[in-house]
mmCIF file of C-alpha atoms and ligand atoms in Angstrom:
data_model
loop_
_atom_site.group_PDB
_atom_site.id
_atom_site.type_symbol
_atom_site.label_atom_id
_atom_site.label_comp_id
_atom_site.label_asym_id
_atom_site.label_seq_id
_atom_site.Cartn_x
_atom_site.Cartn_y
_atom_site.Cartn_z
ATOM 1 C CA UNK A 1 89.681 106.137 119.620
ATOM 2 C CA UNK A 2 89.404 108.025 116.336
ATOM 3 C CA UNK A 3 85.937 109.277 115.419
ATOM 4 C CA UNK A 4 84.861 110.632 112.060
ATOM 5 C CA UNK A 5 81.828 112.934 112.272
ATOM 6 C CA UNK A 6 80.279 114.031 108.973
ATOM 7 C CA UNK A 7 83.735 114.374 107.449
ATOM 8 C CA UNK A 8 83.881 115.632 103.879
ATOM 9 C CA UNK A 9 87.072 116.418 102.015
ATOM 10 C CA UNK A 10 87.033 118.269 98.713
ATOM 11 C CA UNK A 11 89.659 119.552 96.338
ATOM 12 C CA UNK A 12 87.965 122.475 94.591
ATOM 13 C CA UNK A 13 84.638 121.010 93.429
ATOM 14 C CA UNK A 14 85.790 117.380 93.517
ATOM 15 C CA UNK A 15 84.467 115.464 96.518
ATOM 16 C CA UNK A 16 87.201 113.021 97.541
ATOM 17 C CA UNK A 17 85.598 111.835 100.812
ATOM 18 C CA UNK A 18 81.904 112.287 101.436
ATOM 19 C CA UNK A 19 80.179 112.649 104.799
ATOM 20 C CA UNK A 20 82.094 109.928 106.675
ATOM 21 C CA UNK A 21 80.804 108.755 110.035
ATOM 22 C CA UNK A 22 82.529 105.927 111.874
ATOM 23 C CA UNK A 23 84.729 105.108 114.831
ATOM 24 C CA UNK A 24 88.118 103.412 114.670
ATOM 25 C CA UNK A 25 88.658 101.387 117.849
ATOM 26 C CA UNK A 26 91.692 102.061 120.074
ATOM 27 C CA UNK A 27 94.569 99.608 120.446
ATOM 28 C CA UNK A 28 93.415 97.386 117.631
ATOM 29 C CA UNK A 29 94.358 96.825 114.024
ATOM 30 C CA UNK A 30 91.778 98.205 111.607
ATOM 31 C CA UNK A 31 92.134 97.319 107.930
ATOM 32 C CA UNK A 32 91.068 99.951 105.435
ATOM 33 C CA UNK A 33 89.923 98.327 102.215
ATOM 34 C CA UNK A 34 88.234 99.353 98.994
ATOM 35 C CA UNK A 35 88.955 99.850 95.301
ATOM 36 C CA UNK A 36 91.655 102.107 93.938
ATOM 37 C CA UNK A 37 90.598 105.747 94.204
ATOM 38 C CA UNK A 38 88.225 105.047 97.123
ATOM 39 C CA UNK A 39 89.971 107.668 99.254
ATOM 40 C CA UNK A 40 91.897 105.381 101.620
ATOM 41 C CA UNK A 41 95.218 107.238 101.472
ATOM 42 C CA UNK A 42 93.390 110.558 101.754
ATOM 43 C CA UNK A 43 91.748 109.311 104.957
ATOM 44 C CA UNK A 44 95.170 108.608 106.510
ATOM 45 C CA UNK A 45 96.339 112.073 105.511
ATOM 46 C CA UNK A 46 93.348 113.566 107.321
ATOM 47 C CA UNK A 47 94.152 111.625 110.502
ATOM 48 C CA UNK A 48 97.771 112.719 110.378
ATOM 49 C CA UNK A 49 96.691 116.373 109.773
ATOM 50 C CA UNK A 50 98.631 116.607 106.524
ATOM 51 C CA UNK A 51 95.293 117.873 105.189
ATOM 52 C CA UNK A 52 92.148 119.186 106.940
ATOM 53 C CA UNK A 53 88.492 118.254 106.423
ATOM 54 C CA UNK A 54 86.493 120.646 104.258
ATOM 55 C CA UNK A 55 83.639 120.106 106.723
ATOM 56 C CA UNK A 56 82.899 117.873 109.678
ATOM 57 C CA UNK A 57 85.193 116.882 112.496
ATOM 58 C CA UNK A 58 87.682 114.200 113.499
ATOM 59 C CA UNK A 59 87.989 113.428 117.203
ATOM 60 C CA UNK A 60 91.104 111.811 118.607
ATOM 61 C CA UNK A 61 90.363 110.418 122.062
ATOM 62 C CA UNK A 62 87.312 112.687 122.087
ATOM 63 C CA UNK A 63 89.276 115.836 121.311
ATOM 64 C CA UNK A 64 88.621 117.730 118.103
ATOM 65 C CA UNK A 65 91.444 117.729 115.590
ATOM 66 C CA UNK A 66 90.863 121.489 115.304
ATOM 67 C CA UNK A 67 91.734 121.991 118.986
ATOM 68 C CA UNK A 68 94.598 119.585 119.601
ATOM 69 C CA UNK A 69 98.251 120.549 119.700
ATOM 70 C CA UNK A 70 99.323 119.713 116.137
ATOM 71 C CA UNK A 71 102.977 119.098 117.014
ATOM 72 C CA UNK A 72 102.112 116.711 119.853
ATOM 73 C CA UNK A 73 99.542 115.017 117.628
ATOM 74 C CA UNK A 74 102.031 114.495 114.791
ATOM 75 C CA UNK A 75 104.539 113.100 117.253
ATOM 76 C CA UNK A 76 101.915 110.596 118.362
ATOM 77 C CA UNK A 77 101.535 109.257 114.822
ATOM 78 C CA UNK A 78 103.797 106.900 112.895
ATOM 79 C CA UNK A 79 103.211 106.796 109.146
ATOM 80 C CA UNK A 80 104.713 104.183 106.811
ATOM 81 C CA UNK A 81 104.278 103.972 103.044
ATOM 82 C CA UNK A 82 104.653 101.293 100.376
ATOM 83 C CA UNK A 83 107.738 102.998 98.950
ATOM 84 C CA UNK A 84 109.477 103.230 102.365
ATOM 85 C CA UNK A 85 111.040 106.565 101.372
ATOM 86 C CA UNK A 86 114.557 107.141 102.717
ATOM 87 C CA UNK A 87 116.811 110.167 102.779
ATOM 88 C CA UNK A 88 120.343 109.836 101.396
ATOM 89 C CA UNK A 89 122.662 108.830 104.182
ATOM 90 C CA UNK A 90 123.088 106.201 106.837
ATOM 91 C CA UNK A 91 120.730 103.951 108.756
ATOM 92 C CA UNK A 92 121.185 106.315 111.717
ATOM 93 C CA UNK A 93 120.391 109.436 109.610
ATOM 94 C CA UNK A 94 117.114 107.829 108.598
ATOM 95 C CA UNK A 95 116.177 106.668 112.080
ATOM 96 C CA UNK A 96 117.031 110.082 113.486
ATOM 97 C CA UNK A 97 114.776 111.932 111.028
ATOM 98 C CA UNK A 98 111.642 112.064 113.225
ATOM 99 C CA UNK A 99 113.769 113.383 116.120
ATOM 100 C CA UNK A 100 115.479 115.945 113.907
ATOM 101 C CA UNK A 101 112.093 117.323 112.858
ATOM 102 C CA UNK A 102 111.622 118.299 116.499
ATOM 103 C CA UNK A 103 115.229 119.536 116.961
ATOM 104 C CA UNK A 104 116.252 116.471 118.943
ATOM 105 C CA UNK A 105 118.726 113.644 118.396
ATOM 106 C CA UNK A 106 118.376 109.920 118.912
ATOM 107 C CA UNK A 107 121.072 108.264 121.009
ATOM 108 C CA UNK A 108 123.037 105.376 119.476
ATOM 109 C CA UNK A 109 121.579 103.108 122.148
ATOM 110 C CA UNK A 110 117.990 104.060 121.265
ATOM 111 C CA UNK A 111 118.787 103.634 117.562
ATOM 112 C CA UNK A 112 120.236 100.170 118.204
ATOM 113 C CA UNK A 113 117.188 99.179 120.282
ATOM 114 C CA UNK A 114 114.897 100.274 117.441
ATOM 115 C CA UNK A 115 116.853 98.155 114.976
ATOM 116 C CA UNK A 116 116.584 95.214 117.361
ATOM 117 C CA UNK A 117 112.813 95.680 117.598
ATOM 118 C CA UNK A 118 112.466 95.164 113.829
ATOM 119 C CA UNK A 119 115.043 92.369 113.681
ATOM 120 C CA UNK A 120 117.658 94.432 111.900
ATOM 121 C CA UNK A 121 120.287 93.811 114.595
ATOM 122 C CA UNK A 122 122.860 92.881 111.990
ATOM 123 C CA UNK A 123 122.742 96.322 110.360
ATOM 124 C CA UNK A 124 125.336 98.908 111.345
ATOM 125 C CA UNK A 125 124.069 102.387 112.212
ATOM 126 C CA UNK A 126 126.689 103.852 109.864
ATOM 127 C CA UNK A 127 125.629 101.678 106.921
ATOM 128 C CA UNK A 128 124.466 103.479 103.756
ATOM 129 C CA UNK A 129 120.706 102.932 103.211
ATOM 130 C CA UNK A 130 121.093 102.766 99.431
ATOM 131 C CA UNK A 131 122.495 99.236 99.869
ATOM 132 C CA UNK A 132 119.471 97.852 101.755
ATOM 133 C CA UNK A 133 117.045 95.323 100.274
ATOM 134 C CA UNK A 134 113.341 96.167 99.888
ATOM 135 C CA UNK A 135 112.446 94.132 102.978
ATOM 136 C CA UNK A 136 115.188 95.751 105.055
ATOM 137 C CA UNK A 137 114.101 99.219 103.926
ATOM 138 C CA UNK A 138 110.518 98.536 104.946
ATOM 139 C CA UNK A 139 111.606 97.227 108.349
ATOM 140 C CA UNK A 140 113.776 100.307 108.815
ATOM 141 C CA UNK A 141 110.850 102.514 107.853
ATOM 142 C CA UNK A 142 108.700 100.765 110.484
ATOM 143 C CA UNK A 143 111.439 101.247 113.091
ATOM 144 C CA UNK A 144 111.462 104.929 112.131
ATOM 145 C CA UNK A 145 107.734 105.234 112.788
ATOM 146 C CA UNK A 146 108.405 104.134 116.385
ATOM 147 C CA UNK A 147 111.034 106.780 117.164
ATOM 148 C CA UNK A 148 108.663 109.270 118.796
ATOM 149 C CA UNK A 149 106.773 106.531 120.674
ATOM 150 C CA UNK A 150 103.512 106.919 118.713
ATOM 151 C CA UNK A 151 100.104 105.749 119.862
ATOM 152 C CA UNK A 152 98.729 105.566 116.310
ATOM 153 C CA UNK A 153 100.364 103.759 113.417
ATOM 154 C CA UNK A 154 99.193 104.467 109.853
ATOM 155 C CA UNK A 155 100.305 101.923 107.262
ATOM 156 C CA UNK A 156 99.655 102.566 103.574
ATOM 157 C CA UNK A 157 100.148 99.328 101.624
ATOM 158 C CA UNK A 158 103.482 98.649 103.279
ATOM 159 C CA UNK A 159 103.792 95.097 101.953
ATOM 160 C CA UNK A 160 102.555 95.641 98.393
ATOM 161 C CA UNK A 161 105.970 95.476 96.754
ATOM 162 C CA UNK A 162 107.491 92.726 98.927
ATOM 163 C CA UNK A 163 107.865 88.978 98.346
ATOM 164 C CA UNK A 164 105.951 86.425 100.417
ATOM 165 C CA UNK A 165 108.704 85.894 102.976
ATOM 166 C CA UNK A 166 109.132 89.597 103.628
ATOM 167 C CA UNK A 167 105.357 90.031 103.818
ATOM 168 C CA UNK A 168 105.260 87.383 106.564
ATOM 169 C CA UNK A 169 108.112 89.056 108.449
ATOM 170 C CA UNK A 170 106.426 92.481 108.305
ATOM 171 C CA UNK A 171 103.032 91.065 109.329
ATOM 172 C CA UNK A 172 104.532 89.402 112.398
ATOM 173 C CA UNK A 173 106.449 92.541 113.192
ATOM 174 C CA UNK A 174 103.383 94.780 113.050
ATOM 175 C CA UNK A 175 101.426 92.367 115.225
ATOM 176 C CA UNK A 176 104.257 92.237 117.810
ATOM 177 C CA UNK A 177 104.749 95.995 117.830
ATOM 178 C CA UNK A 178 101.024 96.643 118.055
ATOM 179 C CA UNK A 179 100.748 94.436 121.122
ATOM 180 C CA UNK A 180 103.937 95.623 122.764
ATOM 181 C CA UNK A 181 103.151 99.346 122.457
ATOM 182 C CA UNK A 182 99.342 99.011 122.527
ATOM 183 C CA UNK A 183 99.089 100.867 119.242
ATOM 184 C CA UNK A 184 96.005 101.846 117.303
ATOM 185 C CA UNK A 185 96.900 100.642 113.814
ATOM 186 C CA UNK A 186 95.144 101.561 110.574
ATOM 187 C CA UNK A 187 96.396 99.398 107.751
ATOM 188 C CA UNK A 188 95.491 100.027 104.118
ATOM 189 C CA UNK A 189 95.843 96.882 102.065
ATOM 190 C CA UNK A 190 94.755 95.712 98.628
ATOM 191 C CA UNK A 191 95.085 92.129 99.830
ATOM 192 C CA UNK A 192 91.765 91.148 101.392
ATOM 193 C CA UNK A 193 93.277 87.960 102.810
ATOM 194 C CA UNK A 194 95.897 90.055 104.560
ATOM 195 C CA UNK A 195 93.102 92.294 105.860
ATOM 196 C CA UNK A 196 91.270 89.269 107.190
ATOM 197 C CA UNK A 197 94.268 87.627 108.876
ATOM 198 C CA UNK A 198 95.947 90.770 110.200
ATOM 199 C CA UNK A 199 93.190 93.045 111.396
ATOM 200 C CA UNK A 200 90.657 92.977 114.195
ATOM 201 C CA UNK A 201 88.199 95.175 112.343
ATOM 202 C CA UNK A 202 87.769 96.401 108.790
ATOM 203 C CA UNK A 203 86.306 99.485 107.175
ATOM 204 C CA UNK A 204 85.392 99.585 103.510
ATOM 205 C CA UNK A 205 85.300 102.748 101.411
ATOM 206 C CA UNK A 206 84.267 103.122 97.783
ATOM 207 C CA UNK A 207 84.307 106.282 95.673
ATOM 208 C CA UNK A 208 84.802 108.415 98.753
ATOM 209 C CA UNK A 209 81.890 106.941 100.686
ATOM 210 C CA UNK A 210 81.721 104.683 103.715
ATOM 211 C CA UNK A 211 80.323 101.287 102.708
ATOM 212 C CA UNK A 212 80.522 99.055 105.766
ATOM 213 C CA UNK A 213 82.551 98.159 108.845
ATOM 214 C CA UNK A 214 82.846 95.012 110.918
ATOM 215 C CA UNK A 215 84.767 92.294 112.700
ATOM 216 C CA UNK A 216 87.479 91.016 110.339
ATOM 217 C CA UNK A 217 86.656 87.399 111.188
ATOM 218 C CA UNK A 218 83.357 87.991 109.411
ATOM 219 C CA UNK A 219 84.800 89.850 106.389
ATOM 220 C CA UNK A 220 84.112 87.003 103.955
ATOM 221 C CA UNK A 221 80.659 86.342 105.384
ATOM 222 C CA UNK A 222 79.461 89.923 105.023
ATOM 223 C CA UNK A 223 76.025 90.342 103.515
ATOM 224 C CA UNK A 224 76.863 93.824 102.261
ATOM 225 C CA UNK A 225 76.399 93.663 98.505
ATOM 226 C CA UNK A 226 79.086 96.233 97.593
ATOM 227 C CA UNK A 227 81.621 94.450 99.795
ATOM 228 C CA UNK A 228 80.679 91.049 98.345
ATOM 229 C CA UNK A 229 81.143 92.415 94.844
ATOM 230 C CA UNK A 230 84.515 93.928 95.783
ATOM 231 C CA UNK A 231 85.708 90.625 97.297
ATOM 232 C CA UNK A 232 84.687 88.790 94.133
ATOM 233 C CA UNK A 233 86.489 91.309 91.932
ATOM 234 C CA UNK A 234 89.785 91.166 93.811
ATOM 235 C CA UNK A 235 90.067 87.436 94.417
HETATM 236 N N1 ATP B 301 96.031 116.068 95.543
HETATM 237 C C1 ATP B 301 95.041 115.586 94.803
HETATM 238 N N2 ATP B 301 94.535 116.304 93.761
HETATM 239 C C2 ATP B 301 93.520 115.832 93.014
HETATM 240 N N3 ATP B 301 92.906 114.650 93.234
HETATM 241 C C3 ATP B 301 93.368 113.902 94.241
HETATM 242 C C4 ATP B 301 94.445 114.315 95.080
HETATM 243 N N4 ATP B 301 94.660 113.357 96.015
HETATM 244 C C5 ATP B 301 93.783 112.382 95.751
HETATM 245 N N5 ATP B 301 92.994 112.705 94.696
HETATM 246 C C6 ATP B 301 91.910 111.892 94.140
HETATM 247 O O1 ATP B 301 91.152 111.432 95.232
HETATM 248 C C7 ATP B 301 90.693 110.112 95.015
HETATM 249 C C8 ATP B 301 91.114 109.242 96.191
HETATM 250 O O2 ATP B 301 92.536 109.124 96.187
HETATM 251 P P1 ATP B 301 93.299 108.206 97.237
HETATM 252 O O3 ATP B 301 94.737 108.274 96.873
HETATM 253 O O4 ATP B 301 92.924 108.617 98.605
HETATM 254 O O5 ATP B 301 92.680 106.781 96.905
HETATM 255 P P2 ATP B 301 93.119 105.334 97.426
HETATM 256 O O6 ATP B 301 91.894 104.663 97.926
HETATM 257 O O7 ATP B 301 94.263 105.466 98.341
HETATM 258 O O8 ATP B 301 93.565 104.632 96.051
HETATM 259 P P3 ATP B 301 94.731 103.536 95.796
HETATM 260 O O9 ATP B 301 94.168 102.235 96.280
HETATM 261 O O10 ATP B 301 94.907 103.569 94.309
HETATM 262 O O11 ATP B 301 95.952 103.985 96.522
HETATM 263 C C9 ATP B 301 91.253 109.680 93.672
HETATM 264 O O12 ATP B 301 90.257 109.867 92.703
HETATM 265 C C10 ATP B 301 92.391 110.634 93.452
HETATM 266 O O13 ATP B 301 92.603 110.858 92.082
HETATM 267 MG MG1 MG B 302 96.240 104.836 98.311
#
């Protein structure tokens, strides 16, 4: 469970996130929606401790983010981005990156199992990543998030630059992985239909403020005016 308590994040005088209070349920998929500039990516950075709140507190399983062991916490988080950034080198080099950060090395067997889990069994560990397709890169980036056996998965618009078929593959993959590893997933998406079909719950932000939260089955029936307006604008 991830709890936001009066969380504000500022850069100099600019308030990016303002007095957020909500709880993200454990072992579910929560979609994070809202217009561009709402602060969605910033919220994921706060959870991953890439940045710290200016005021307020974030509790992870009831422990303050100020008190937890940062290294253990970062190990427990997988973070994937739209651009699926890769380092120059092989499939193995890229999979091994999260281990290398902690001065460890992935075995070939573990690497192969990770590829299998994202249906990239046909890739060779020695293959150069520069030759991969967009869909393969994104699947590899998801496999990489799993290396340190995370409990939280943060996904920032991971399907935004993929075609329909690859979007379907990634959606199924995330659902399977979430269930298999009992992950708490927070998924930022611009696609409200994806939010509705893929998530259990949703949270909407706008201009740095919390707007509403609810069961994703009821997303399109929400009576919240700001959410209704947003849904109209994006469809
Ligand atoms: N390092 C930074 N310096 C200055 N302003 C920033 C910085 N990071 C984010 N912002 C500002 O904070 C606001 C929220 O940014 P954020 O990237 O979190 O929004 P978002 O909801 O993810 O938007 P999008 O849907 O376009 O990705 C924006 O106005 C952005 O310009
Ligand atoms: Mg963003």
